[in-house]
Coordinates of C-alpha atoms in Angstrom, one line a residue:
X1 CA -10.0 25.2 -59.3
X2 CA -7.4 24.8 -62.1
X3 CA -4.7 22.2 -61.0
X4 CA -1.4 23.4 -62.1
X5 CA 0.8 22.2 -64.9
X6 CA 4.1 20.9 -65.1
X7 CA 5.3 24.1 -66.2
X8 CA 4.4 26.1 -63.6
X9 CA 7.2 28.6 -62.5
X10 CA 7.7 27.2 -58.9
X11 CA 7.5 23.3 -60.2
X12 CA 10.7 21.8 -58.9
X13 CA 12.2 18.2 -57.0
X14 CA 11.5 19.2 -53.6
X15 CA 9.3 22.1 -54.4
X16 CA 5.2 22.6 -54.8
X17 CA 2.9 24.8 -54.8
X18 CA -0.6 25.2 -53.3
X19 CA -3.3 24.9 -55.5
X20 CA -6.5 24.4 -53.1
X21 CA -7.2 24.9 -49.4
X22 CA -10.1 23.9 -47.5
X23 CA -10.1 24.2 -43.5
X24 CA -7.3 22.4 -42.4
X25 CA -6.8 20.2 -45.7
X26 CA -4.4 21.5 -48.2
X27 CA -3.7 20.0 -52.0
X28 CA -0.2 20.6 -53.5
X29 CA 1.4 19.9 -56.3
X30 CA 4.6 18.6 -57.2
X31 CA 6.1 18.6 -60.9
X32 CA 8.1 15.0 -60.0
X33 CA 9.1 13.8 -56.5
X34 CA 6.0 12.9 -54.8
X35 CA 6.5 13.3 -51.2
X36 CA 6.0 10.0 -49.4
X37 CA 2.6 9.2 -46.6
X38 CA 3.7 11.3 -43.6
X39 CA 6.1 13.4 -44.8
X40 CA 6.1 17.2 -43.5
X41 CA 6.0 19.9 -45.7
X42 CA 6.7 23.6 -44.7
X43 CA 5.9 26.9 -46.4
X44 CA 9.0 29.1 -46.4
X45 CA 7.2 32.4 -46.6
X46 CA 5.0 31.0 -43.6
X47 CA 7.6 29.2 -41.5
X48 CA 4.9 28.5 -38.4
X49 CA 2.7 26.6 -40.8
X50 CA 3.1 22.8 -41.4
X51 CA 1.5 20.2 -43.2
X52 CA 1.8 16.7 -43.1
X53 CA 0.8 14.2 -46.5
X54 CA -2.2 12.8 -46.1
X55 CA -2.7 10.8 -49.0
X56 CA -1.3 11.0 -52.6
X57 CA -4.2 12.0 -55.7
X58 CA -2.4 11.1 -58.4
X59 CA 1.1 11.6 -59.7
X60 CA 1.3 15.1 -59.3
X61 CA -0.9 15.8 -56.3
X62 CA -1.2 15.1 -52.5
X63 CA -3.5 16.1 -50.1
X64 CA -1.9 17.4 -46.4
X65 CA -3.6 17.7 -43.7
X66 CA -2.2 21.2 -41.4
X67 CA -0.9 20.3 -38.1
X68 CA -0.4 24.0 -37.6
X69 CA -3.4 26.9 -38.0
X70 CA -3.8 27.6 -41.8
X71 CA -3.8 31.5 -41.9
X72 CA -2.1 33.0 -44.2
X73 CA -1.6 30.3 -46.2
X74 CA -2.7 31.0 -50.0
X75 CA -2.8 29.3 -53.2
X76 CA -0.2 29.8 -55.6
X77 CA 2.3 29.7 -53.0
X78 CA 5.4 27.3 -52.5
X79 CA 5.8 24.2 -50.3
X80 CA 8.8 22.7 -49.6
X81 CA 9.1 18.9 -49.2
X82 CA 11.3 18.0 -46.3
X83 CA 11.9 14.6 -46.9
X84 CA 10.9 13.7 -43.4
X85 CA 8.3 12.9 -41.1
X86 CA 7.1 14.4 -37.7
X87 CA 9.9 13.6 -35.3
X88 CA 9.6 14.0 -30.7
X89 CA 12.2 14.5 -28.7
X90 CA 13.8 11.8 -26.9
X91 CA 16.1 11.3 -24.1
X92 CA 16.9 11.8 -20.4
X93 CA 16.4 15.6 -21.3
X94 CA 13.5 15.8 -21.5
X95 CA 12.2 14.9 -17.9
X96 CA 10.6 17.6 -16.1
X97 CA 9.8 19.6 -19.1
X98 CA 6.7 20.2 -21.1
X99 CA 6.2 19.7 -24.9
X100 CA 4.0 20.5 -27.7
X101 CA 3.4 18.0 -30.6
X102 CA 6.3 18.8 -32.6
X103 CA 9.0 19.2 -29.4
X104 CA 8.8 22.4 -28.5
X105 CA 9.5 23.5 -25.1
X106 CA 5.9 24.9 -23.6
X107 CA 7.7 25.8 -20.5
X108 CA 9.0 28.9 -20.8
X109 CA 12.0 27.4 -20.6
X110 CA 15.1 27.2 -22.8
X111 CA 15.4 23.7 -25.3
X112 CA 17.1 21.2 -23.4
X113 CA 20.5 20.1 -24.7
X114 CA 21.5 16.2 -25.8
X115 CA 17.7 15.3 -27.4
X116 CA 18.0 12.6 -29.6
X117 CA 15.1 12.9 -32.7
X118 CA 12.6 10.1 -33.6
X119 CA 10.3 9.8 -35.9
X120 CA 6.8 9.6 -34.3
X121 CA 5.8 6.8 -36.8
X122 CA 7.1 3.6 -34.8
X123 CA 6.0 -0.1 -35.6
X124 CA 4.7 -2.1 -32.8
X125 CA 6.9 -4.7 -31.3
X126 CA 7.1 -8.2 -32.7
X127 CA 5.4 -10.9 -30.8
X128 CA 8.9 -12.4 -30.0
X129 CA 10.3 -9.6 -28.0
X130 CA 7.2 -9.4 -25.8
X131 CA 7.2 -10.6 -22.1
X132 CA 4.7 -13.4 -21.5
X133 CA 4.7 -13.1 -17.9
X134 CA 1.3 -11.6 -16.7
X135 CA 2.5 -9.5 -13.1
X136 CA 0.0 -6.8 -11.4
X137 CA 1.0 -2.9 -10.9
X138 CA 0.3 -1.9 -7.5
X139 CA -1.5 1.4 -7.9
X140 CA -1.5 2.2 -3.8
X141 CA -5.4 2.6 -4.6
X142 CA -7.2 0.3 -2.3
X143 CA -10.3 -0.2 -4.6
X144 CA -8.0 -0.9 -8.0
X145 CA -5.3 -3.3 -5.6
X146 CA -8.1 -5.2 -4.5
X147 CA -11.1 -5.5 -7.2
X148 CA -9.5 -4.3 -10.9
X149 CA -5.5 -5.1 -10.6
X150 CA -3.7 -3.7 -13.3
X151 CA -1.4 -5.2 -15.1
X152 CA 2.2 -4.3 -15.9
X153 CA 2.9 -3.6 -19.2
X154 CA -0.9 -3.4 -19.5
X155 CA -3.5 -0.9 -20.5
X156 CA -6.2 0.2 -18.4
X157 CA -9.1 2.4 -19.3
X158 CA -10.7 5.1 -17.0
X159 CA -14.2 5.6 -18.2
X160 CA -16.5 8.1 -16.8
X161 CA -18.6 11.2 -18.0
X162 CA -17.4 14.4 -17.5
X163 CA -16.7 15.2 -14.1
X164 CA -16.3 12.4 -12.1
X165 CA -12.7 12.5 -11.6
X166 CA -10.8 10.9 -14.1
X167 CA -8.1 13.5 -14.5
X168 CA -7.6 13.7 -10.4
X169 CA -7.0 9.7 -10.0
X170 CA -4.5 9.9 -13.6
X171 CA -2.5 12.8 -11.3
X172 CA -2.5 10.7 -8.3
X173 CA -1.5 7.5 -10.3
X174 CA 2.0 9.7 -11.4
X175 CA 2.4 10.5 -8.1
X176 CA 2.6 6.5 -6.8
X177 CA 4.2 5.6 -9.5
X178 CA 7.2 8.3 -8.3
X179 CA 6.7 7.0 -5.1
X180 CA 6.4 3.5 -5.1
X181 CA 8.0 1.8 -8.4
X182 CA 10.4 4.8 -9.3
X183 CA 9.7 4.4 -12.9
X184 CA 9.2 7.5 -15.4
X185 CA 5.7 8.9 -15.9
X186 CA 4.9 10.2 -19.3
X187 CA 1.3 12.4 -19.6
X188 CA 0.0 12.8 -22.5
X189 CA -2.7 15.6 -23.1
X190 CA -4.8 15.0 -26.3
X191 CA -7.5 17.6 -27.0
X192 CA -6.2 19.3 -23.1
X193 CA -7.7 23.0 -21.8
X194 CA -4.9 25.0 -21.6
X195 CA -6.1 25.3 -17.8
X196 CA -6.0 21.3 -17.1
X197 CA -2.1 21.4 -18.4
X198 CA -0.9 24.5 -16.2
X199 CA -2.9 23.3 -13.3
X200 CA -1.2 19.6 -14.0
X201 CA 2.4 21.2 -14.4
X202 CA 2.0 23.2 -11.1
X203 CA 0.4 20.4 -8.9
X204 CA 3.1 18.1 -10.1
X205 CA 6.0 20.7 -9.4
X206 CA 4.6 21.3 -5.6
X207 CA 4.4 17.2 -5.0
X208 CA 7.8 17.0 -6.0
X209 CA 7.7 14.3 -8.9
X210 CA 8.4 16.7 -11.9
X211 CA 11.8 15.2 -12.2
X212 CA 10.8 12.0 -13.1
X213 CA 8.1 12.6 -15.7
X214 CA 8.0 14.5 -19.0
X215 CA 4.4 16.3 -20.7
X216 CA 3.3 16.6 -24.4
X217 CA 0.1 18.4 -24.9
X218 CA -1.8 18.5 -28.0
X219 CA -4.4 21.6 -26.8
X220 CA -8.2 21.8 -26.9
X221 CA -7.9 25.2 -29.7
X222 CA -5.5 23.2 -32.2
X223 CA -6.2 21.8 -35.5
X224 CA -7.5 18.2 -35.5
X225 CA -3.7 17.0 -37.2
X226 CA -1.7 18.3 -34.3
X227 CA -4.2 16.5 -31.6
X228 CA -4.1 13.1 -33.7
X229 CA -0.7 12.9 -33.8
X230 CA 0.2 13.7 -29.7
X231 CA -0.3 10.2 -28.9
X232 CA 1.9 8.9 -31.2
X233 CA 5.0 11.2 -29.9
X234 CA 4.0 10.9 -26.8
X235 CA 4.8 6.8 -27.4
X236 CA 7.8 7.3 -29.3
X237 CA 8.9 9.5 -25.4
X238 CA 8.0 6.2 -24.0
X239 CA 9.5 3.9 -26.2
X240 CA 12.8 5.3 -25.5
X241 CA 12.7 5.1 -21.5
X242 CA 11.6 1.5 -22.0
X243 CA 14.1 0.4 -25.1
X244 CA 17.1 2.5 -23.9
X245 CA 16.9 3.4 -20.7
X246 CA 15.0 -0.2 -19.6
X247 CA 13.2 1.6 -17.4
X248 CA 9.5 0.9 -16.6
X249 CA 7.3 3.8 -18.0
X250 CA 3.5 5.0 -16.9
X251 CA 1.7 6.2 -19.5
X252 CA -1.1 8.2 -18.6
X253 CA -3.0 9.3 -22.0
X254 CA -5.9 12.2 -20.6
X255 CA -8.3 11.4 -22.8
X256 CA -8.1 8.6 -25.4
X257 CA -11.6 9.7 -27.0
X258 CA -10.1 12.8 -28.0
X259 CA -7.7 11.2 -30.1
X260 CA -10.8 9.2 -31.9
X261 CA -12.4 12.5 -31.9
X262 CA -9.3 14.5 -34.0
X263 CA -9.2 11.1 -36.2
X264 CA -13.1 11.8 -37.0
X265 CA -12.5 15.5 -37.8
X266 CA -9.5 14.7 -40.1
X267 CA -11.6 11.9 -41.7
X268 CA -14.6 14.7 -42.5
X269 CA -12.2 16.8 -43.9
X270 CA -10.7 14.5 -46.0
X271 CA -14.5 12.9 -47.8
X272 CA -13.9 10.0 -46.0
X273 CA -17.6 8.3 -45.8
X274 CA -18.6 8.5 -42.4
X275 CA -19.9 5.0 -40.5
X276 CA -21.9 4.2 -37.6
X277 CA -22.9 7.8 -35.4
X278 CA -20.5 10.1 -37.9
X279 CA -17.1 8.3 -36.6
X280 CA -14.3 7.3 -39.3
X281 CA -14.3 4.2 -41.1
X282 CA -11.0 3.7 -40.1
X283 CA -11.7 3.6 -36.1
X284 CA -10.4 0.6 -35.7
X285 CA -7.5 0.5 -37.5
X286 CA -6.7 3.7 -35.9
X287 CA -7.0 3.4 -32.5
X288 CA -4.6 0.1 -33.2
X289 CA -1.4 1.3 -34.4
X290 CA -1.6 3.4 -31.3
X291 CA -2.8 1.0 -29.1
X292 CA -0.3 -2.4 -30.6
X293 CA 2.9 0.0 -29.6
X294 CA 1.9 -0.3 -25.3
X295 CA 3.7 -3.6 -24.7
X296 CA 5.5 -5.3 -22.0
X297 CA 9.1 -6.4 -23.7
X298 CA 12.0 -8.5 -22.3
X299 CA 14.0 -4.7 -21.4
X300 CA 10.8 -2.8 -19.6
X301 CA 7.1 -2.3 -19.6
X302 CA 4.7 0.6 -21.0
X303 CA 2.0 0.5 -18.3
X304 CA -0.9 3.0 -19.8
X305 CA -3.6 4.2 -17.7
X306 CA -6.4 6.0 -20.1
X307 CA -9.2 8.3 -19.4
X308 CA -12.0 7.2 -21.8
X309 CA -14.8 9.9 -22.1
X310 CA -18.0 8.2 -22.7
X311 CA -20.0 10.3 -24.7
X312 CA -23.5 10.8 -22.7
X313 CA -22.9 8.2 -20.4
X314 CA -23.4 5.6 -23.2
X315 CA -21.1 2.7 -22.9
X316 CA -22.2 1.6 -26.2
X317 CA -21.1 4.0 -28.4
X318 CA -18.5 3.2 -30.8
X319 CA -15.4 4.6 -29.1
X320 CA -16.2 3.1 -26.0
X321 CA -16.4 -0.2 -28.0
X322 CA -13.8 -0.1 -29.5
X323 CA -11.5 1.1 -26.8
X324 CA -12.8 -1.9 -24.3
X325 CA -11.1 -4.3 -26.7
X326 CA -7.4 -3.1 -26.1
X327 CA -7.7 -3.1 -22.4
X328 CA -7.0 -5.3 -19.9
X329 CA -8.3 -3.5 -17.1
X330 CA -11.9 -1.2 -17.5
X331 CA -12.1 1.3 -14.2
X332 CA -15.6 2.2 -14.6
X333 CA -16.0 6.2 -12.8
X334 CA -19.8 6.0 -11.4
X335 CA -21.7 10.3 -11.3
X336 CA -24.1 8.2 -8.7
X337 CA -21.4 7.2 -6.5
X338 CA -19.3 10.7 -6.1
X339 CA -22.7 12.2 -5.8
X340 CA -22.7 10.1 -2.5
X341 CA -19.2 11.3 -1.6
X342 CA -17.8 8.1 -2.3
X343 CA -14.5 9.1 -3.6
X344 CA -12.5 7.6 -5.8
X345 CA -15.9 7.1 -7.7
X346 CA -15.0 4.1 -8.5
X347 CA -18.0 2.2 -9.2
X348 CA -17.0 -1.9 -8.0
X349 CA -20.0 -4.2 -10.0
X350 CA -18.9 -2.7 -13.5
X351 CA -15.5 -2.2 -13.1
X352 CA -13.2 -5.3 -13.9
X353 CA -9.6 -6.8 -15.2
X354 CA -8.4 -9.9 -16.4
X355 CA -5.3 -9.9 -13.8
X356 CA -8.1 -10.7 -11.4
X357 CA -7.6 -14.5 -11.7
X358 CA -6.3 -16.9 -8.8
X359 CA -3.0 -18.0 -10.8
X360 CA -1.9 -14.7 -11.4
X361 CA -2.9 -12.9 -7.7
X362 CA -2.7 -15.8 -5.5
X363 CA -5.8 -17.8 -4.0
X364 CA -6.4 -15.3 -0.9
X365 CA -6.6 -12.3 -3.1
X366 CA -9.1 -14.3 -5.6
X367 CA -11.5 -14.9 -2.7
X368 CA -11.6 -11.8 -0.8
X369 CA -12.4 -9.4 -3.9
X370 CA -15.0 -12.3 -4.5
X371 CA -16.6 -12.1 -1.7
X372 CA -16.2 -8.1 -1.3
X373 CA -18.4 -8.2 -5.2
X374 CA -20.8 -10.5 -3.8
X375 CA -21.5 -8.3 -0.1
X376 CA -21.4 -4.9 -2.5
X377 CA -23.7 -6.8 -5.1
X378 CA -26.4 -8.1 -2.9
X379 CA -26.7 -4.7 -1.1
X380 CA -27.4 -3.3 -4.8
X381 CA -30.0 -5.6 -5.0
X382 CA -31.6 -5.0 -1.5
X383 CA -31.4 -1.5 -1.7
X384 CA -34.4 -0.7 -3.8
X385 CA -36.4 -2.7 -0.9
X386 CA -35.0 -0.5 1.4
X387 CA -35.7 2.8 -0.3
X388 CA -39.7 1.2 -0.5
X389 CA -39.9 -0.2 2.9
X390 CA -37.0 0.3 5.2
X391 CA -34.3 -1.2 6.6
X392 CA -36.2 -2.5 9.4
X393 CA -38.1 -4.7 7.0
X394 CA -35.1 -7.1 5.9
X395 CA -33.8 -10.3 7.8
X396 CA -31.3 -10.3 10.1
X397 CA -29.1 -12.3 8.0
X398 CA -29.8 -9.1 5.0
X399 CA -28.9 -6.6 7.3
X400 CA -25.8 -8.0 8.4
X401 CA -24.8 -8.2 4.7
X402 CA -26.3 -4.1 4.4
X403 CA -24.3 -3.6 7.5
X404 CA -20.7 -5.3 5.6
X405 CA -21.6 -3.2 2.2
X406 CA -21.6 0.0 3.5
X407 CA -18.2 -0.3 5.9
X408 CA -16.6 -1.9 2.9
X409 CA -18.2 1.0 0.8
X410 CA -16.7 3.1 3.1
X411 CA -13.3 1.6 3.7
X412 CA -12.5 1.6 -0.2
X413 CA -12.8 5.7 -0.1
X414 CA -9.2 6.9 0.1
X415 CA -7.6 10.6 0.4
X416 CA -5.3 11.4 -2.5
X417 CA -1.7 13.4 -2.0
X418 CA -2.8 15.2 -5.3
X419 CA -6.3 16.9 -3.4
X420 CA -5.0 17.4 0.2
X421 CA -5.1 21.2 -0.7
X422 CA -8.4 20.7 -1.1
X423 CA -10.2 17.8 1.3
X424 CA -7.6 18.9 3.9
X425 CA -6.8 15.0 4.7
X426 CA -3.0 14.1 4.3
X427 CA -2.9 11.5 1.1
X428 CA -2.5 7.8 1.9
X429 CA -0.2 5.7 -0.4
X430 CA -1.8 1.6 0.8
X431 CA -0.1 -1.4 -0.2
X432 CA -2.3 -4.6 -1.3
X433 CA -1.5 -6.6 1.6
X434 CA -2.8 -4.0 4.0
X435 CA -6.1 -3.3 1.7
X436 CA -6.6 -6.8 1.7
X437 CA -6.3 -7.2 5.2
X438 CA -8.9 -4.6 6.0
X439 CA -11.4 -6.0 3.9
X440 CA -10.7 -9.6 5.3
X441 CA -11.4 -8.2 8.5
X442 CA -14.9 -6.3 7.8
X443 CA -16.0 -9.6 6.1
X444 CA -15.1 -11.6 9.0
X445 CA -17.4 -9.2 11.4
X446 CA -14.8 -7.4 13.2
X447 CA -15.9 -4.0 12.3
X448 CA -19.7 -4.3 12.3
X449 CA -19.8 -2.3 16.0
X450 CA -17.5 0.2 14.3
X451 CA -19.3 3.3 13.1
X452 CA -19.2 4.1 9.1
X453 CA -17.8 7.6 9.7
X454 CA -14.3 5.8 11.1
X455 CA -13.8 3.9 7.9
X456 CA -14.2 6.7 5.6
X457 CA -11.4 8.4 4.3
X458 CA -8.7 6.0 5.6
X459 CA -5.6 4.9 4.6
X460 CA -5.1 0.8 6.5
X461 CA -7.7 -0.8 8.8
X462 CA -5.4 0.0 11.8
X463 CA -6.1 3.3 11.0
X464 CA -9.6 2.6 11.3
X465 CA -9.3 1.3 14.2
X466 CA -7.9 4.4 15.9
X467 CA -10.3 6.8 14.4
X468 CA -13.2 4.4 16.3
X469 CA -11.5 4.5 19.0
X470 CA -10.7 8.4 18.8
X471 CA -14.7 8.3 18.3
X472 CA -15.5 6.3 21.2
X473 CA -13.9 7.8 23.9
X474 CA -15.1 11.2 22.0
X475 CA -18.4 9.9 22.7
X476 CA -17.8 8.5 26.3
X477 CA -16.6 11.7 27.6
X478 CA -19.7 14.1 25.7
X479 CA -22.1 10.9 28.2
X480 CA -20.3 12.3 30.9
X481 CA -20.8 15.4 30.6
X482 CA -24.0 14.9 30.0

């Protein structure tokens, strides 16, 4: 295609005009004023379509990439250079409402009044202004308190397949944090079904925590642009409630791989040469400039909670990779273990976090979760001898430590306030002391009379403890009756 001259009819300052179109990539040119990296440009005779500079050719060309659908669009036809990039709301305003990537209202409801506008492209902050003080963020999740503590200020990856609950435990995390630090709880939906964010909206409405958290969605159907840049509104939300406000913020980003995913797409489209398995070259640097901006400062904390798809399960895949090395906390979602009804599928052996560490949690916390990996790694081991031969064939000693695994196993399964509609068990918010306790006591022997069933689905141990005794006296009175 013909590029067009500087004497094209339409060539103006602050004015281009398309000249090729490709998918979701757009050139333009511009007679003089080449439009900055990032700035926006709109088409006035298509108002709903945006584009957003990619890259610059040469001195008369740039290459946008659409953050909007392309329809319409056609060459010869003019582009206006706004002089500014993508900008998200911010403010007190915009709690309880739901967003799209460039501030919208998705609610159905009118645009809230006294937004503040920020532009989405923030730099991370210096080393100097970050808090060096490493403190853990009490989930109310027995299995994270006790074996992965999360940090404060930190970031924490859920990774899992598809299906295995990684969306349910993000939904149940907002709700604790409401609940238990009063913070605000920012979702984020990158590459979301439109099903996932209505179903999200409505649950959160019902448990009554609406008001304290704000949504941006980036949907499933839109271009690759519009999903690549969610995240990075989504932070600038959070940066606000954490530099202004100094307030603590939960971020919960549903699913970071989606983000690489867009960034891939955009890459494709632009000739970038692909690197290992098709991703960008520019992975790395990518997923950093999002990543750099979660921080814990001197006025508040970002605490972000991720859902990491794993593409087939494979945990070395290059998105997986490169995600593990921004996190201080990996929550490892197991198929085998919610297969077994073990819920939240949390699998303990692969799981981990660097917060787990005797000078940050205290010597009594180090040991139990030490000793609570040993019992639950030993029974790993043991338990393709007892598939082959049977229980009966293992030592005392070994089925004593069987015996521990599977109450602890058991114990560590909790009922969520976001699934009560659906298990039919009231939710159970526990804090670490009482997890801890209940583990202390299962490894000290005080539960090995105590049947599984009474330490499944539990909130504390002294709620175990009246469910087996609920179940003896159940079982006393069917002997007499007999």
């Amino acid at each position: 295609m013909d590029a067009l001259g500087p004497d094209s009819p339409n060539a103006s300052t602050f004015h281009g005009q398309v000249i090729t179109i490709r998918g979701s990539v757009v050139d333009v040119y511009f007679a003089d004023h080449l439009p900055e990296i990032h700035t926006l440009l709109h088409c006035p005779d298509l108002e709903q379509i945006v584009l957003e500079v990619a890259s610059q050719l040469d001195a008369h060309h740039v290459r946008a990439m659409a953050l909007t659908p392309t329809q319409g669009l056609a060459r010869q036809m003019r582009v206006t250079h706004t002089g500014t990039p993508l900008q998200a709301p911010v403010g007190h305003a915009t709690l309880s409402r739901m967003f799209d990537v460039f501030g919208n209202p998705i609610d159905r409801k009118p645009m809230p009044e006294g937004l503040q506008w920020r532009s989405v492209h923030q730099p991370s902050p210096p080393l100097s202004q970050r808090s060096t003080e490493s403190e853990v963020f009490e989930t109310g999740i027995k299995v994270i308190d006790v074996l992965t503590p999360l940090e404060r200020g930190g970031k924490t990856g859920l990774f899992g397949g598809a299906g295995v609950g990684k969306t349910v435990l993000l939904t149940e995390m907002i709700h604790n944090m409401v609940h238990q630090h009063e913070g605000v709880s920012l979702f984020c939906g990158i590459g979301e079904r439109c099903r996932e964010g209505e179903e999200l909206y409505r649950d959160m409405e019902q448990a009554g925590v609406l008001d304290n958290m704000a949504m941006i969605f980036g949907q499933m159907n839109e271009p690759p642009g519009s999903r690549f840049r969610v995240g990075h509104a989504a932070l600038t939300m959070a940066e606000y409630f954490r530099d202004d406000e100094h307030r603590d913020v939960l971020l919960l980003i549903d699913n970071i791989f989606r983000f690489i995913q867009a960034g891939s797409e955009i890459s494709g489209l632009m000739g970038q040469m692909p690197s290992r398995l098709g991703y960008q070259p520019t992975l790395s640097t990518e997923l950093s400039q999002l990543q750099e901006r979660i921080a814990n400062t001197e006025t508040g904390a970002i605490t972000s909670i991720q859902a990491v798809y794993v593409p087939a399960d494979d945990f070395t895949d290059p998105a997986a990779v490169h995600t593990f090395s921004h996190l201080s906390a990996s929550v490892v979602l197991s198929r085998k273990r919610a297969s077994e009804g073990l819920y939240p599928a949390i699998d303990p052996l692969q799981s981990n976090s660097k917060m787990a560490n005797p000078t940050i949690v205290g010597a009594r916390h180090d040991t139990i979760a030490r000793q609570v990996r040993q019992t639950l790694a030993q029974y790993e081991e043991m338990k393709d001898i007892i598939a082959m031969l049977g229980l009966e064939q293992l030592s005392q000693k070994d089925r004593a430590i069987v015996s521990k695994a599977r109450r602890l196993e058991r114990f560590l399964t909790q009922p969520f306030f976001t699934t009560e509609q659906f298990s039919g068990l009231p939710g159970r918010l526990v804090s670490r002391d009482d997890a801890l306790d209940g583990c202390q006591q299962i490894l000290a022997g005080d539960f090995d009379e105590c049947p599984e069933q009474a330490l499944y689905m539990v909130g504390t141990i002294d709620e175990a403890r009246e469910k087996w005794q609920q179940l003896t006296a159940q079982t006393t009175g069917d002997n007499h009756e007999t």
